[in-house]
């Protein structure tokens, strides 16, 4: 689910172009393999829709009813600058949540509000690869970059962190995916049965998941898990794989929605995030790199 104004920009795109949306620069792709939209604020994927025989259209044509929303959710009322856009796949870096070193940094790190530059686009017959890096230095010792690969088969996002300093650094991060669903209360997340988790709504108390996870109320949990998962909303089974992460965050506020999320669309997303959190922080030594990645595919599509 994406806002109508972004939908209109994509429908008016042939091939690839840069445009302005919500006072932000966005990269738009509408090709034979599908659609992709990326905000250069935060290197944030906003939209991904693969074209398949099921959608029944090529670039520039009209899709079948109900197939234009894509796999990601974006609020129709995003914050004005310098605020961030709720939805898509925000990049949380170099800390997750409120875990800044001095306890006073912005929620989810500095990368989300920063401006990123386009370093290159690699066109392929079946997709595109986009390379991004920040326009300004975001950390004294660590340097991030983002690679996004989209095709008719999958969306793959990588966050690569390089240590260019002189002393070890602790890093937490997340690819904070807002996944579009038919209705939150119809969702089930498969693959977490038996996993230990910290419940942020219960002061980080520890528990173990009993059976598969149904989303029936407010959730904010950090699961100790590196397994691939499946999000089933009754209409689509979305496979979620990852690299470089032993934490899976599952979040939905239920009726306690953030101020930038209207009540009539608050049931249309669930966050299932590849993350490195207080459970599995990464210690980087000088010269080292860390790769955090998430990959989305339909369960019935080739991996």
Tab-separated table of C-alpha atoms in Angstrom:
chain	number	residue	atom	x	y	z
A	1	UNK	CA	0.000	0.000	0.000
A	2	UNK	CA	1.439	3.360	-1.043
A	3	UNK	CA	-0.010	6.896	-1.143
A	4	UNK	CA	-1.938	7.900	-4.262
A	5	UNK	CA	0.547	10.675	-5.031
A	6	UNK	CA	3.422	8.191	-5.212
A	7	UNK	CA	1.276	5.817	-7.252
A	8	UNK	CA	0.661	8.599	-9.790
A	9	UNK	CA	4.392	9.289	-10.135
A	10	UNK	CA	5.090	5.612	-10.770
A	11	UNK	CA	2.313	5.331	-13.345
A	12	UNK	CA	3.828	8.321	-15.176
A	13	UNK	CA	7.306	6.736	-15.206
A	14	UNK	CA	8.736	4.882	-18.180
A	15	UNK	CA	11.982	3.114	-17.377
A	16	UNK	CA	13.745	5.070	-14.617
A	17	UNK	CA	13.897	8.673	-13.458
A	18	UNK	CA	14.437	10.947	-10.462
A	19	UNK	CA	11.470	12.947	-9.162
A	20	UNK	CA	10.346	14.917	-6.119
A	21	UNK	CA	7.815	13.476	-3.693
A	22	UNK	CA	6.910	14.997	-0.319
A	23	UNK	CA	9.808	17.470	-0.823
A	24	UNK	CA	12.225	14.555	-1.054
A	25	UNK	CA	14.180	13.238	-4.017
A	26	UNK	CA	13.050	9.773	-5.038
A	27	UNK	CA	14.313	7.265	-7.588
A	28	UNK	CA	11.516	5.659	-9.595
A	29	UNK	CA	11.669	2.512	-11.725
A	30	UNK	CA	8.859	1.172	-13.896
A	31	UNK	CA	10.207	-1.561	-16.136
A	32	UNK	CA	9.258	-4.923	-17.608
A	33	UNK	CA	10.356	-6.703	-14.400
A	34	UNK	CA	8.327	-4.454	-12.059
A	35	UNK	CA	8.334	-1.248	-10.005
A	36	UNK	CA	10.685	0.213	-7.385
A	37	UNK	CA	10.713	3.525	-5.510
A	38	UNK	CA	13.596	4.656	-3.292
A	39	UNK	CA	13.858	7.839	-1.212
A	40	UNK	CA	17.264	9.510	-1.094
A	41	UNK	CA	16.396	10.623	2.409
A	42	UNK	CA	17.594	7.637	4.407
A	43	UNK	CA	18.293	5.321	1.426
A	44	UNK	CA	14.783	4.034	2.093
A	45	UNK	CA	12.954	1.631	-0.197
A	46	UNK	CA	9.367	2.905	-0.397
A	47	UNK	CA	7.767	0.552	-2.887
A	48	UNK	CA	8.398	-2.741	-4.646
A	49	UNK	CA	6.057	-4.566	-6.998
A	50	UNK	CA	7.272	-7.390	-9.250
A	51	UNK	CA	5.450	-7.929	-12.531
A	52	UNK	CA	4.463	-11.549	-13.072
A	53	UNK	CA	1.834	-13.381	-15.109
A	54	UNK	CA	-0.389	-12.887	-12.040
A	55	UNK	CA	-0.238	-9.075	-12.295
A	56	UNK	CA	-0.652	-9.321	-16.047
A	57	UNK	CA	1.015	-6.109	-17.218
A	58	UNK	CA	4.214	-4.612	-18.557
A	59	UNK	CA	5.670	-1.185	-17.745
A	60	UNK	CA	3.269	1.699	-18.296
A	61	UNK	CA	0.126	-0.421	-18.612
A	62	UNK	CA	-2.695	-0.675	-16.120
A	63	UNK	CA	-2.584	-3.545	-13.639
A	64	UNK	CA	-5.402	-5.842	-12.652
A	65	UNK	CA	-7.543	-4.627	-9.729
A	66	UNK	CA	-5.897	-5.028	-6.345
A	67	UNK	CA	-2.383	-5.689	-7.656
A	68	UNK	CA	-0.882	-2.175	-7.596
A	69	UNK	CA	-0.193	-1.859	-3.873
A	70	UNK	CA	3.097	-3.758	-3.871
A	71	UNK	CA	4.731	-5.610	-0.999
A	72	UNK	CA	5.538	-2.634	1.249
A	73	UNK	CA	3.341	-0.201	3.188
A	74	UNK	CA	3.847	3.576	3.398
A	75	UNK	CA	1.707	5.974	5.418
A	76	UNK	CA	-0.443	8.329	3.314
A	77	UNK	CA	0.440	11.187	5.713
A	78	UNK	CA	4.251	11.216	6.090
A	79	UNK	CA	5.976	13.770	8.282
A	80	UNK	CA	7.314	16.933	6.690
A	81	UNK	CA	11.073	17.412	6.575
A	82	UNK	CA	13.222	17.049	8.596
A	83	UNK	CA	10.996	14.214	9.835
A	84	UNK	CA	11.186	10.753	8.335
A	85	UNK	CA	8.768	8.662	6.261
A	86	UNK	CA	7.016	5.861	8.110
A	87	UNK	CA	6.919	2.790	5.906
A	88	UNK	CA	8.901	0.946	3.271
A	89	UNK	CA	12.257	-0.257	4.602
A	90	UNK	CA	13.883	2.415	6.801
A	91	UNK	CA	17.609	1.979	7.499
A	92	UNK	CA	18.263	2.108	11.263
A	93	UNK	CA	21.990	2.856	11.759
A	94	UNK	CA	24.397	3.041	13.639
A	95	UNK	CA	22.047	2.117	16.439
A	96	UNK	CA	18.650	0.501	16.734
A	97	UNK	CA	15.763	1.999	18.740
A	98	UNK	CA	17.028	4.351	21.464
A	99	UNK	CA	20.392	2.658	21.935
A	100	UNK	CA	22.639	5.602	20.998
A	101	UNK	CA	25.988	5.629	22.834
A	102	UNK	CA	25.117	8.692	24.931
A	103	UNK	CA	21.386	7.961	25.156
A	104	UNK	CA	20.501	11.254	23.457
A	105	UNK	CA	20.688	10.433	19.765
A	106	UNK	CA	17.671	10.295	17.440
A	107	UNK	CA	15.483	7.192	17.539
A	108	UNK	CA	16.894	4.479	15.263
A	109	UNK	CA	20.095	6.388	14.457
A	110	UNK	CA	21.257	9.128	12.124
A	111	UNK	CA	20.997	7.353	8.753
A	112	UNK	CA	17.192	7.724	8.494
A	113	UNK	CA	17.196	11.526	8.344
A	114	UNK	CA	20.402	11.879	6.335
A	115	UNK	CA	20.579	12.648	2.633
A	116	UNK	CA	22.116	9.861	0.523
A	117	UNK	CA	23.699	10.047	-2.923
A	118	UNK	CA	23.236	7.730	-5.861
A	119	UNK	CA	26.596	6.062	-6.530
A	120	UNK	CA	25.451	3.913	-9.410
A	121	UNK	CA	22.704	1.942	-11.114
A	122	UNK	CA	23.362	-1.423	-12.734
A	123	UNK	CA	20.615	-2.303	-15.193
A	124	UNK	CA	19.933	-5.944	-15.886
A	125	UNK	CA	17.502	-7.706	-18.192
A	126	UNK	CA	15.521	-8.998	-15.216
A	127	UNK	CA	16.034	-6.223	-12.662
A	128	UNK	CA	18.112	-3.356	-11.326
A	129	UNK	CA	20.816	-2.833	-8.699
A	130	UNK	CA	21.050	0.536	-6.924
A	131	UNK	CA	24.089	1.691	-4.886
A	132	UNK	CA	23.806	4.511	-2.319
A	133	UNK	CA	26.018	6.237	0.263
A	134	UNK	CA	25.508	9.205	2.636
A	135	UNK	CA	26.404	12.688	1.410
A	136	UNK	CA	27.878	13.567	4.836
A	137	UNK	CA	29.798	11.657	7.468
A	138	UNK	CA	27.398	10.030	9.945
A	139	UNK	CA	29.877	8.497	12.391
A	140	UNK	CA	33.449	9.212	13.430
A	141	UNK	CA	34.691	5.711	12.575
A	142	UNK	CA	31.952	3.806	10.715
A	143	UNK	CA	30.824	4.317	7.117
A	144	UNK	CA	27.609	2.780	5.713
A	145	UNK	CA	26.461	2.057	2.205
A	146	UNK	CA	23.295	0.470	0.864
A	147	UNK	CA	22.723	-1.830	-2.094
A	148	UNK	CA	19.192	-2.545	-3.362
A	149	UNK	CA	18.498	-5.292	-5.889
A	150	UNK	CA	15.004	-5.616	-7.333
A	151	UNK	CA	13.761	-8.046	-9.968
A	152	UNK	CA	10.638	-9.972	-10.915
A	153	UNK	CA	11.651	-12.631	-8.381
A	154	UNK	CA	12.797	-10.753	-5.271
A	155	UNK	CA	13.683	-7.611	-3.376
A	156	UNK	CA	17.077	-7.752	-1.683
A	157	UNK	CA	18.481	-4.932	0.481
A	158	UNK	CA	21.990	-4.836	1.952
A	159	UNK	CA	23.385	-2.469	4.580
A	160	UNK	CA	27.187	-2.679	4.584
A	161	UNK	CA	29.152	-1.049	7.405
A	162	UNK	CA	32.907	-0.432	7.084
A	163	UNK	CA	35.149	0.425	10.023
A	164	UNK	CA	37.624	3.087	8.901
A	165	UNK	CA	38.707	4.227	12.354
A	166	UNK	CA	41.241	3.086	14.932
A	167	UNK	CA	39.325	1.578	17.874
A	168	UNK	CA	36.664	-1.173	18.177
A	169	UNK	CA	33.057	0.024	17.870
A	170	UNK	CA	29.766	-1.567	18.961
A	171	UNK	CA	27.049	-1.427	16.306
A	172	UNK	CA	23.312	-2.136	16.339
A	173	UNK	CA	21.145	-1.707	13.259
A	174	UNK	CA	17.974	-2.811	11.488
A	175	UNK	CA	16.226	-2.957	8.151
A	176	UNK	CA	12.846	-1.902	9.539
A	177	UNK	CA	10.526	-3.499	6.940
A	178	UNK	CA	6.882	-2.390	6.886
A	179	UNK	CA	5.163	-5.232	5.032
A	180	UNK	CA	1.809	-4.607	3.388
A	181	UNK	CA	-0.958	-7.010	4.474
A	182	UNK	CA	-4.685	-7.433	3.912
A	183	UNK	CA	-5.395	-6.997	7.641
A	184	UNK	CA	-3.058	-7.172	10.610
A	185	UNK	CA	-5.333	-9.425	12.663
A	186	UNK	CA	-5.414	-12.018	9.878
A	187	UNK	CA	-1.615	-12.365	9.888
A	188	UNK	CA	0.584	-15.189	11.073
A	189	UNK	CA	4.394	-15.173	11.189
A	190	UNK	CA	5.725	-18.693	10.684
A	191	UNK	CA	9.200	-19.828	11.742
A	192	UNK	CA	9.527	-18.359	15.244
A	193	UNK	CA	8.030	-21.273	17.217
A	194	UNK	CA	10.242	-22.016	20.238
A	195	UNK	CA	12.396	-18.895	19.826
A	196	UNK	CA	13.371	-16.858	22.863
A	197	UNK	CA	12.236	-13.243	22.798
A	198	UNK	CA	12.373	-10.022	24.763
A	199	UNK	CA	8.999	-8.319	25.110
A	200	UNK	CA	9.465	-4.543	24.948
A	201	UNK	CA	5.852	-4.022	26.052
A	202	UNK	CA	6.650	-5.929	29.258
A	203	UNK	CA	9.873	-4.119	30.221
A	204	UNK	CA	12.003	-6.504	28.098
A	205	UNK	CA	10.850	-9.574	30.013
A	206	UNK	CA	12.047	-12.866	28.501
A	207	UNK	CA	9.751	-15.571	27.141
A	208	UNK	CA	9.629	-18.275	24.482
A	209	UNK	CA	7.266	-18.320	21.531
A	210	UNK	CA	4.589	-20.994	21.876
A	211	UNK	CA	3.625	-22.210	18.409
A	212	UNK	CA	3.453	-19.886	15.424
A	213	UNK	CA	2.977	-16.164	16.045
A	214	UNK	CA	-0.459	-14.735	15.341
A	215	UNK	CA	-0.777	-10.952	15.223
A	216	UNK	CA	-3.887	-10.234	17.295
A	217	UNK	CA	-2.930	-7.162	19.329
A	218	UNK	CA	-0.007	-4.814	20.045
A	219	UNK	CA	3.402	-6.431	19.541
A	220	UNK	CA	6.957	-5.223	20.078
A	221	UNK	CA	9.278	-8.185	20.445
A	222	UNK	CA	12.923	-8.951	19.743
A	223	UNK	CA	13.238	-12.627	18.817
A	224	UNK	CA	16.559	-14.447	19.004
A	225	UNK	CA	16.351	-16.021	15.564
A	226	UNK	CA	18.229	-16.088	12.275
A	227	UNK	CA	15.792	-18.395	10.486
A	228	UNK	CA	13.851	-17.520	7.322
A	229	UNK	CA	10.231	-16.673	8.096
A	230	UNK	CA	6.928	-16.617	6.228
A	231	UNK	CA	4.352	-13.861	6.691
A	232	UNK	CA	0.898	-15.225	5.826
A	233	UNK	CA	-1.945	-12.693	5.714
A	234	UNK	CA	-4.488	-15.008	4.112
A	235	UNK	CA	-3.954	-13.507	0.662
A	236	UNK	CA	-0.187	-13.865	0.199
A	237	UNK	CA	2.637	-15.874	1.731
A	238	UNK	CA	5.760	-13.714	1.805
A	239	UNK	CA	9.111	-15.347	2.543
A	240	UNK	CA	11.526	-13.213	4.595
A	241	UNK	CA	15.173	-14.277	4.685
A	242	UNK	CA	18.179	-12.413	6.078
A	243	UNK	CA	21.941	-12.295	6.590
A	244	UNK	CA	24.164	-10.949	9.362
A	245	UNK	CA	21.390	-10.912	11.949
A	246	UNK	CA	20.459	-13.013	14.964
A	247	UNK	CA	17.569	-10.725	15.978
A	248	UNK	CA	14.142	-10.602	14.347
A	249	UNK	CA	11.939	-7.721	15.470
A	250	UNK	CA	8.170	-8.045	15.079
A	251	UNK	CA	6.215	-4.838	15.693
A	252	UNK	CA	2.715	-3.524	15.331
A	253	UNK	CA	1.102	-0.909	17.629
A	254	UNK	CA	-2.470	-2.148	17.063
A	255	UNK	CA	-4.820	0.713	18.015
A	256	UNK	CA	-2.099	2.876	19.631
A	257	UNK	CA	-1.012	4.221	16.261
A	258	UNK	CA	1.709	6.843	15.763
A	259	UNK	CA	0.540	10.341	14.897
A	260	UNK	CA	1.553	9.981	11.232
A	261	UNK	CA	-0.615	6.873	10.720
A	262	UNK	CA	-4.356	7.345	10.080
A	263	UNK	CA	-6.663	4.857	11.817
A	264	UNK	CA	-8.204	3.642	8.543
A	265	UNK	CA	-4.837	2.287	7.283
A	266	UNK	CA	-3.254	1.235	10.579
A	267	UNK	CA	-4.297	-2.396	10.094
A	268	UNK	CA	-2.548	-2.682	6.701
A	269	UNK	CA	1.037	-3.391	7.827
A	270	UNK	CA	3.198	-5.592	10.022
A	271	UNK	CA	6.894	-4.940	10.670
A	272	UNK	CA	9.183	-7.986	10.464
A	273	UNK	CA	12.751	-6.736	10.698
A	274	UNK	CA	16.235	-8.099	10.160
A	275	UNK	CA	18.194	-6.538	13.012
A	276	UNK	CA	21.235	-6.543	15.237
A	277	UNK	CA	19.995	-5.489	18.671
A	278	UNK	CA	20.978	-5.694	22.340
A	279	UNK	CA	20.664	-9.470	21.867
A	280	UNK	CA	23.365	-9.599	19.177
A	281	UNK	CA	25.333	-6.327	18.919
A	282	UNK	CA	28.161	-6.321	16.396
A	283	UNK	CA	31.678	-5.392	17.524
A	284	UNK	CA	33.697	-4.120	14.577
A	285	UNK	CA	37.468	-3.780	14.711
A	286	UNK	CA	39.404	-1.394	12.446
A	287	UNK	CA	39.334	-2.571	8.835
A	288	UNK	CA	36.372	-4.911	9.353
A	289	UNK	CA	32.979	-4.903	7.625
A	290	UNK	CA	29.511	-6.098	8.542
A	291	UNK	CA	26.689	-6.952	6.160
A	292	UNK	CA	23.051	-6.871	7.251
A	293	UNK	CA	20.591	-7.971	4.581
A	294	UNK	CA	16.948	-8.852	4.048
A	295	UNK	CA	15.404	-10.684	1.094
A	296	UNK	CA	11.699	-10.780	0.242
A	297	UNK	CA	10.185	-13.355	-2.126
A	298	UNK	CA	6.811	-14.936	-2.671
A	299	UNK	CA	6.879	-18.446	-1.245
A	300	UNK	CA	5.578	-19.800	-4.546
A	301	UNK	CA	8.221	-17.957	-6.595
A	302	UNK	CA	11.780	-19.164	-7.427
A	303	UNK	CA	14.290	-18.335	-4.672
